[in-house]
Amino acid sequence: MTINVKIVLQSGLITIIVSSLLFGMLLLTEIYKTVIVSRFILPQPIYRNHDKNGFQESPTFPETRISEPSEDAKLILYWIPSSSGFNYLGLKKYHTSFEGLKCPVGNCKVTEDKSAAYDADAIIFMGPALETRISDASEDAKLILYWIPSSSGFNYLGLKRYHTSFEDLKCPVGNCKVTEDKSAAYDADAIIFMGRALGKKPEKRNPKTRWIWTNHESPCHSKLSSEWTFNWTMTYRKDSDIYSPYGFPILDKKHDEAKKRDFLSVAKSKTKLAAWAVSNCNAPSQRMEYVKELQKYMSVDIYGRCGPFKCGRDREAKCNDMLNKTYKFYLSFENSFATDYVTEKLYKILPLDVIPVTRSGANYSRLGIPPSWHIDTHDFKSPKELAYRLKELDKDDVEYAKLLQSKADIEVSSWIRGYCDICAKLHSPTEPVKSYSAQDIRSWYGTCKPPDDMQFMTGGV
């Protein structure tokens, strides 16, 4: 009897142990599926739409992976020393997609082309080999010649004379030197020609030298004779070979402190509505006519040659201080309407304690300038309607303070950064060789647009 009881107990114990082991194995399997496998295979997400009946499951997004690089694909630059090979991602060269990686979100492309440093959405630096910048002009430095008519001064880069390096510019790739010595034309790696003052062409052209057409004026003030041929363009237009706008809005290093400022007190301390500094009273954009109409409905103090108020171009710091303390708005009106044409009239105002009112032919969002940073005249049917909105904000210090705070953490980097791109491109073996005739550039650069907001002059809105 005792033996039978022991056998029964032992059998029961074995059954319990075996059951526990089986349960444990099943539990570990589920943990593996949930924790380990899910790291590589994302489950189908459940998207929920909120309507009047509450939240409902909606299987309207069946695809869990964006695999092909589209127009809005993100560009990742792998910053690799020249002595290294490039196969860290198992990918090929420039513009290769993430398709082979089977990422949940693969709408990206990758490159090792250092000339893409400014345009890249991300740059990966390798810890053991952080050669992030070639700063000193070495023996293999690229020589850039600035082709300047003899009547012009030479300080466009803030650099000195012959063999001066890019050191002060702090470029990611700065192994370049610059000169204005025309005798170096044949040996130069690149020659920069100013659109408005091309001067006489070099006597002999080296096919290896890149000729760059640069222009920061609108098409209204640009001419180009037919005998010229260039390899790259360098302008304020986004689709230039070297994008060189009047400024690059960037995050201020002290942005946390800037956000904490008491902008309500700033708003309450201001005593005047709007200011405008202008020297060209007859611009193609008809900005003077627009402002005269605007003055029928609100106060605008005009400084410079076209108005009774004076501040002085050589007293910029004093003028800016006056704007910060006195005015709520500044008219950043361009002299011409053209694609992407936005000048220092906006970029110099953005960091100040004043809201710019913009008028141009550009799409500001396309240039990285969000609507919260400025008031666009094109959002209003007429100067009268614009005046109503500005006076409305003048009475609402809280709302005005919010506008100031929205742009409090930005500063504007110099347009000189475009020259960093030239240096990087010259060091890139994959940079394509291009050729633009004068006609090609004229067709691309286009013409000025007529202003599209002057209906009030003909009895319209």
C-alpha positions as MATLAB code, in Angstrom:
seq = 'MTINVKIVLQSGLITIIVSSLLFGMLLLTEIYKTVIVSRFILPQPIYRNHDKNGFQESPTFPETRISEPSEDAKLILYWIPSSSGFNYLGLKKYHTSFEGLKCPVGNCKVTEDKSAAYDADAIIFMGPALETRISDASEDAKLILYWIPSSSGFNYLGLKRYHTSFEDLKCPVGNCKVTEDKSAAYDADAIIFMGRALGKKPEKRNPKTRWIWTNHESPCHSKLSSEWTFNWTMTYRKDSDIYSPYGFPILDKKHDEAKKRDFLSVAKSKTKLAAWAVSNCNAPSQRMEYVKELQKYMSVDIYGRCGPFKCGRDREAKCNDMLNKTYKFYLSFENSFATDYVTEKLYKILPLDVIPVTRSGANYSRLGIPPSWHIDTHDFKSPKELAYRLKELDKDDVEYAKLLQSKADIEVSSWIRGYCDICAKLHSPTEPVKSYSAQDIRSWYGTCKPPDDMQFMTGGV';
ca = [
       0.000    0.000    0.000;
       2.845    2.340    0.913;
       4.678    1.492   -2.313;
       1.545    2.250   -4.382;
       1.136    5.628   -2.688;
       4.777    6.504   -3.397;
       4.367    5.546   -7.043;
       1.242    7.667   -7.346;
       2.941   10.631   -5.669;
       6.035   10.287   -7.852;
       3.875   10.063  -10.987;
       1.957   13.166   -9.961;
       5.169   15.038   -9.230;
       6.626   14.077  -12.622;
       3.408   15.220  -14.308;
       3.603   18.578  -12.543;
       7.279   19.015  -13.479;
       6.665   18.100  -17.119;
       3.646   20.407  -17.285;
       5.669   23.232  -15.762;
       8.469   22.698  -18.268;
       6.024   22.710  -21.176;
       4.341   25.860  -19.857;
       7.727   27.502  -19.390;
       8.746   26.652  -22.952;
       5.508   28.085  -24.298;
       5.986   31.224  -22.213;
       9.560   31.659  -23.458;
       8.350   31.205  -27.026;
       5.802   33.988  -26.609;
       8.393   36.235  -24.996;
      10.756   35.566  -27.906;
       8.027   36.321  -30.436;
       7.007   39.488  -28.635;
      10.323   40.942  -27.531;
      12.904   39.566  -29.957;
      11.044   39.091  -33.204;
       9.152   42.366  -32.872;
      12.469   44.194  -32.956;
      12.806   43.188  -36.575;
       9.244   42.646  -37.763;
       6.846   45.400  -36.825;
       3.234   44.303  -36.349;
       0.559   45.832  -38.553;
      -0.381   49.076  -36.784;
      -3.983   49.801  -35.981;
      -4.922   53.295  -37.100;
      -7.831   54.942  -35.410;
      -9.997   57.690  -36.793;
     -11.963   59.887  -34.445;
     -15.493   60.778  -35.494;
     -18.768   61.592  -33.806;
     -19.273   57.913  -32.904;
     -15.962   57.716  -31.070;
     -12.771   55.900  -32.014;
     -13.082   53.207  -34.656;
     -10.495   50.853  -36.057;
      -9.734   51.647  -39.669;
      -7.605   49.362  -41.882;
      -6.917   52.203  -44.306;
      -3.119   52.014  -44.139;
      -2.127   48.425  -45.007;
       1.503   49.174  -45.919;
       3.965   49.056  -43.013;
       7.030   50.077  -45.031;
       7.935   52.914  -47.361;
      10.606   51.260  -49.448;
      11.245   53.298  -52.563;
      12.961   56.697  -52.263;
      10.507   59.355  -53.390;
      11.045   63.063  -53.987;
      10.874   63.711  -50.237;
      13.338   60.940  -49.377;
      15.769   61.821  -46.599;
      19.455   61.991  -47.537;
      21.996   60.449  -45.151;
      25.677   61.286  -45.602;
      28.264   58.820  -44.282;
      31.289   61.011  -43.481;
      34.171   58.677  -44.317;
      37.875   59.560  -44.438;
      39.216   59.366  -47.972;
      41.359   56.358  -47.055;
      38.336   54.261  -46.119;
      36.138   52.138  -48.307;
      32.387   52.685  -48.405;
      30.241   49.670  -47.720;
      29.094   50.202  -44.159;
      25.443   49.834  -45.055;
      25.967   47.257  -47.777;
      24.814   49.916  -50.194;
      26.272   51.372  -53.340;
      27.105   54.937  -54.259;
      25.208   58.205  -54.289;
      21.396   58.191  -54.204;
      21.270   54.483  -53.368;
      18.048   53.696  -51.542;
      17.443   51.682  -48.379;
      15.535   49.051  -50.363;
      17.943   46.244  -49.534;
      17.702   46.864  -45.797;
      13.944   46.188  -45.659;
      13.458   48.934  -43.103;
       9.938   49.612  -41.736;
      10.395   53.125  -43.119;
      12.894   53.049  -45.950;
      12.230   56.305  -47.757;
      15.877   57.320  -47.539;
      18.962   57.459  -49.694;
      22.615   57.376  -48.694;
      25.830   58.909  -49.958;
      29.487   59.397  -49.121;
      29.684   62.535  -51.257;
      30.951   65.241  -48.890;
      29.701   67.987  -51.192;
      26.192   67.047  -50.033;
      27.040   68.006  -46.444;
      24.798   71.066  -46.293;
      21.812   69.479  -48.050;
      21.940   66.198  -46.109;
      19.232   65.483  -43.534;
      21.745   63.607  -41.372;
      25.518   63.085  -41.295;
      27.025   59.996  -39.650;
      30.550   60.469  -38.303;
      32.698   57.456  -37.374;
      34.059   57.759  -33.839;
      37.567   56.384  -34.452;
      38.081   58.568  -37.524;
      36.356   61.889  -36.947;
      38.052   63.796  -39.733;
      35.178   66.253  -39.800;
      36.952   69.149  -41.430;
      39.889   69.712  -43.745;
      40.689   73.198  -42.557;
      44.205   74.109  -43.573;
      45.087   74.704  -47.194;
      47.434   71.807  -47.972;
      49.373   71.006  -51.127;
      46.284   69.522  -52.779;
      44.104   72.510  -51.859;
      41.740   73.668  -54.593;
      42.332   77.159  -55.944;
      39.291   79.390  -56.450;
      39.685   82.567  -58.483;
      37.239   85.412  -57.952;
      37.079   87.148  -61.359;
      36.505   90.747  -60.326;
      36.655   93.795  -62.604;
      39.620   95.988  -61.686;
      37.320   98.723  -60.413;
      35.900   96.458  -57.696;
      37.286   95.832  -54.255;
      37.987   92.285  -53.076;
      36.417   91.272  -49.822;
      33.519   89.096  -50.901;
      34.608   86.185  -48.741;
      35.922   88.252  -45.881;
      39.292   86.772  -46.856;
      42.636   88.309  -47.666;
      44.852   88.061  -50.724;
      46.421   85.259  -52.740;
      46.745   81.790  -51.173;
      44.366   82.676  -48.358;
      42.640   79.539  -47.077;
      39.019   78.903  -46.121;
      40.026   78.502  -42.469;
      37.892   81.381  -41.181;
      34.774   80.063  -42.895;
      34.765   76.841  -40.806;
      33.594   74.780  -43.791;
      33.110   70.992  -43.409;
      35.529   70.698  -46.339;
      37.778   73.749  -46.220;
      40.860   72.594  -48.107;
      40.664   75.482  -50.558;
      42.376   78.803  -51.146;
      41.134   81.902  -52.914;
      42.618   84.614  -55.076;
      41.719   87.546  -57.299;
      44.935   87.270  -59.326;
      43.752   86.883  -62.934;
      47.097   85.410  -64.011;
      46.057   82.240  -62.140;
      43.031   81.725  -64.414;
      44.364   78.690  -66.286;
      45.626   76.919  -63.145;
      42.571   77.620  -60.990;
      40.187   74.786  -60.123;
      37.230   77.157  -60.290;
      36.567   80.720  -61.398;
      33.647   82.683  -59.971;
      32.183   85.308  -62.303;
      29.823   87.968  -60.953;
      26.624   88.135  -62.968;
      26.401   91.926  -63.043;
      30.103   92.543  -63.707;
      31.537   89.730  -65.812;
      34.318   91.809  -67.300;
      36.554   90.450  -70.048;
      36.856   86.670  -70.361;
      40.144   84.890  -69.577;
      42.307   84.570  -72.683;
      42.610   80.791  -72.417;
      40.228   78.316  -70.812;
      41.362   75.148  -69.068;
      38.744   72.397  -69.647;
      39.336   71.176  -66.087;
      38.485   74.555  -64.572;
      34.901   75.027  -63.409;
      33.429   78.363  -64.464;
      30.763   79.482  -62.002;
      28.107   82.097  -62.759;
      27.027   83.788  -59.542;
      24.279   86.349  -59.146;
      22.347   87.707  -56.176;
      20.350   90.270  -58.103;
      16.885   89.629  -59.495;
      16.414   88.994  -63.239;
      15.252   92.610  -63.544;
      18.822   93.757  -63.004;
      20.710   90.943  -64.739;
      22.147   90.726  -68.249;
      24.327   88.066  -69.878;
      25.947   88.245  -73.306;
      25.841   85.238  -75.614;
      29.551   84.323  -75.777;
      29.715   82.965  -72.224;
      29.516   79.296  -71.157;
      29.506   78.136  -67.533;
      29.709   74.859  -65.604;
      27.856   75.727  -62.402;
      25.348   78.304  -61.203;
      25.478   79.934  -57.782;
      22.479   82.086  -56.871;
      19.698   82.596  -54.330;
      17.517   80.136  -56.253;
      16.953   76.768  -54.590;
      17.622   74.906  -57.843;
      21.090   76.411  -58.376;
      24.081   74.082  -58.505;
      25.357   75.953  -55.451;
      22.513   77.329  -53.339;
      23.617   80.694  -51.961;
      20.731   82.718  -50.519;
      21.150   85.968  -48.643;
      20.898   84.069  -45.365;
      20.352   80.684  -43.721;
      17.973   80.746  -40.721;
      19.406   78.421  -38.058;
      18.717   77.591  -34.419;
      20.363   80.015  -32.014;
      22.869   78.334  -29.695;
      21.164   80.111  -26.786;
      17.641   79.224  -27.918;
      16.589   77.958  -24.475;
      17.372   81.343  -22.949;
      15.665   83.167  -25.819;
      12.414   81.276  -25.311;
      12.293   82.318  -21.648;
      12.297   86.055  -22.379;
       9.342   88.168  -21.322;
       7.970   89.041  -24.764;
       4.753   90.418  -23.331;
       6.758   93.232  -21.731;
       8.540   93.781  -25.047;
       5.195   94.094  -26.823;
       3.807   96.553  -24.283;
       6.896   98.776  -24.423;
       6.645   99.494  -28.160;
       5.126  102.829  -29.157;
       4.890  102.810  -32.974;
       3.260  100.540  -35.516;
       5.432  100.074  -38.623;
       8.715  101.194  -40.185;
      10.218  100.845  -43.646;
      13.720  101.728  -44.871;
      13.995  102.185  -48.641;
      16.327  103.888  -51.113;
      14.860  102.806  -54.480;
      11.588  104.689  -54.840;
      10.685  103.294  -58.268;
      11.191   99.529  -57.975;
       9.687   97.024  -60.457;
       7.612   95.504  -57.640;
       5.699   98.809  -57.250;
       6.247   98.587  -53.514;
       6.074  102.373  -53.084;
       2.588  102.444  -54.593;
       1.543   99.590  -52.294;
       2.849  101.387  -49.199;
       1.160  104.659  -50.141;
      -2.137  102.772  -50.258;
      -1.306  101.107  -46.943;
      -0.657  104.517  -45.342;
      -4.267  105.486  -45.991;
      -5.300  103.021  -43.270;
      -2.342  102.882  -40.850;
       0.857  104.660  -39.868;
       4.091  103.702  -41.671;
       7.309  105.622  -40.941;
       9.492  105.624  -44.073;
      13.265  105.920  -43.602;
      15.902  106.626  -46.254;
      15.808  108.417  -49.592;
      12.100  107.792  -50.101;
      10.846  109.128  -46.781;
      11.221  111.908  -44.212;
      12.897  109.805  -41.503;
      16.650  109.193  -41.332;
      18.748  106.550  -39.659;
      21.817  106.012  -41.854;
      23.214  102.918  -43.548;
      26.438  103.237  -41.563;
      24.530  103.125  -38.279;
      22.943   99.695  -38.597;
      23.331   98.751  -34.925;
      21.625  101.981  -33.817;
      18.814  101.504  -36.341;
      18.234   97.925  -35.211;
      18.114   99.038  -31.594;
      15.485  101.613  -32.536;
      13.397   98.954  -34.306;
      13.641   96.623  -31.316;
      12.477   99.255  -28.848;
       9.985  101.275  -30.880;
       8.285   99.431  -33.741;
       6.073   96.372  -33.879;
       6.348   95.722  -37.627;
       8.903   96.227  -40.375;
       8.073   96.162  -44.098;
      10.443   93.655  -45.730;
       9.334   94.477  -49.276;
      11.532   93.266  -52.157;
      12.302   95.471  -55.157;
      11.393   92.692  -57.615;
       9.089   89.706  -57.862;
      11.113   86.637  -58.906;
      11.386   82.949  -57.997;
      13.014   82.501  -54.547;
      14.145   86.139  -54.517;
      14.327   87.096  -50.829;
      17.103   89.403  -49.655;
      18.629   90.880  -46.514;
      15.465   92.969  -46.209;
      14.024   89.927  -44.456;
      17.050   88.007  -43.193;
      18.449   90.969  -41.236;
      15.073   91.538  -39.585;
      14.289   87.951  -38.548;
      16.504   87.934  -35.413;
      15.160   91.298  -34.190;
      12.263   91.976  -31.800;
      10.024   93.090  -34.647;
       7.677   91.161  -36.934;
       8.564   91.404  -40.636;
       5.751   92.028  -43.110;
       6.907   90.394  -46.342;
       6.069   91.067  -49.975;
       7.817   89.289  -52.852;
       7.382   86.679  -55.567;
       8.820   83.890  -53.409;
       7.245   80.968  -51.600;
       8.646   81.542  -48.117;
       7.857   78.070  -46.793;
       9.888   76.589  -49.651;
      12.840   78.627  -48.367;
      12.483   77.311  -44.816;
      10.695   80.377  -43.461;
       7.462   79.277  -41.737;
       4.328   81.486  -41.615;
       4.773   82.052  -37.869;
       7.926   84.093  -38.491;
       6.383   86.764  -40.699;
       3.174   88.233  -42.104;
       2.849   87.764  -45.868;
       0.962   90.456  -47.774;
      -0.272   87.785  -50.187;
      -2.487   86.425  -47.415;
      -4.595   89.579  -47.712;
      -6.754   90.819  -50.562;
      -5.630   94.434  -50.297;
      -3.444   96.872  -48.332;
      -6.596   97.889  -46.485;
      -7.190   94.339  -45.284;
      -3.525   94.011  -44.283;
      -3.723   97.258  -42.291;
      -6.763   95.971  -40.430;
      -4.851   92.844  -39.353;
      -1.753   94.763  -38.245;
      -3.811   97.190  -36.169;
      -5.649   94.234  -34.690;
      -2.330   92.728  -33.557;
      -1.215   96.128  -32.274;
      -4.115   96.089  -29.825;
      -3.488   92.489  -28.741;
      -0.155   92.392  -26.910;
      -0.569   88.734  -25.956;
      -1.000   87.608  -29.562;
       1.831   89.844  -30.729;
       4.122   88.451  -28.010;
       3.416   84.935  -29.301;
       4.627   85.980  -32.749;
       7.871   87.300  -31.280;
       8.401   84.138  -29.291;
       7.844   81.898  -32.336;
      11.043   83.234  -33.931;
      13.002   84.011  -30.773;
      15.360   81.044  -31.070;
      16.684   81.665  -34.577;
      19.686   83.467  -35.946;
      20.730   83.982  -39.546;
      23.917   82.401  -40.822;
      25.865   84.205  -43.522;
      25.292   83.534  -47.223;
      29.040   82.800  -47.365;
      28.133   79.175  -46.603;
      27.525   78.751  -50.322;
      31.279   79.031  -50.809;
      31.763   76.025  -48.561;
      29.713   74.046  -51.069;
      32.057   75.106  -53.882;
      35.053   73.780  -51.970;
      33.271   70.507  -51.204;
      32.186   70.047  -54.823;
      35.715   70.625  -56.091;
      36.941   67.836  -53.813;
      34.188   65.441  -54.904;
      35.218   62.998  -57.672;
      31.562   62.180  -58.380;
      30.459   65.765  -59.027;
      29.042   65.851  -62.593;
      30.511   68.113  -65.249;
      27.863   70.472  -66.636;
      27.736   73.071  -69.370;
      25.349   76.027  -69.565;
      25.216   78.446  -72.444;
      24.200   82.044  -71.848;
      20.818   81.201  -73.351;
      20.425   78.249  -70.953;
      21.015   80.534  -67.985;
      18.736   83.271  -69.292;
      15.928   80.744  -69.814;
      16.422   79.229  -66.367;
      16.949   82.452  -64.410;
      13.846   83.818  -66.053;
      12.376   87.267  -65.862;
      10.762   89.315  -63.139;
       7.103   88.731  -62.452;
       4.641   91.618  -62.455;
       3.156   92.248  -58.991;
      -0.147   90.429  -58.586;
      -1.619   92.498  -55.744;
      -2.168   95.918  -57.329;
      -5.883   95.615  -58.122;
      -6.631   98.569  -55.843;
      -4.986  100.871  -58.417;
      -7.641  100.005  -61.001;
     -10.594  100.186  -58.681;
     -10.422   96.540  -57.620;
     -10.389   95.131  -54.109;
];
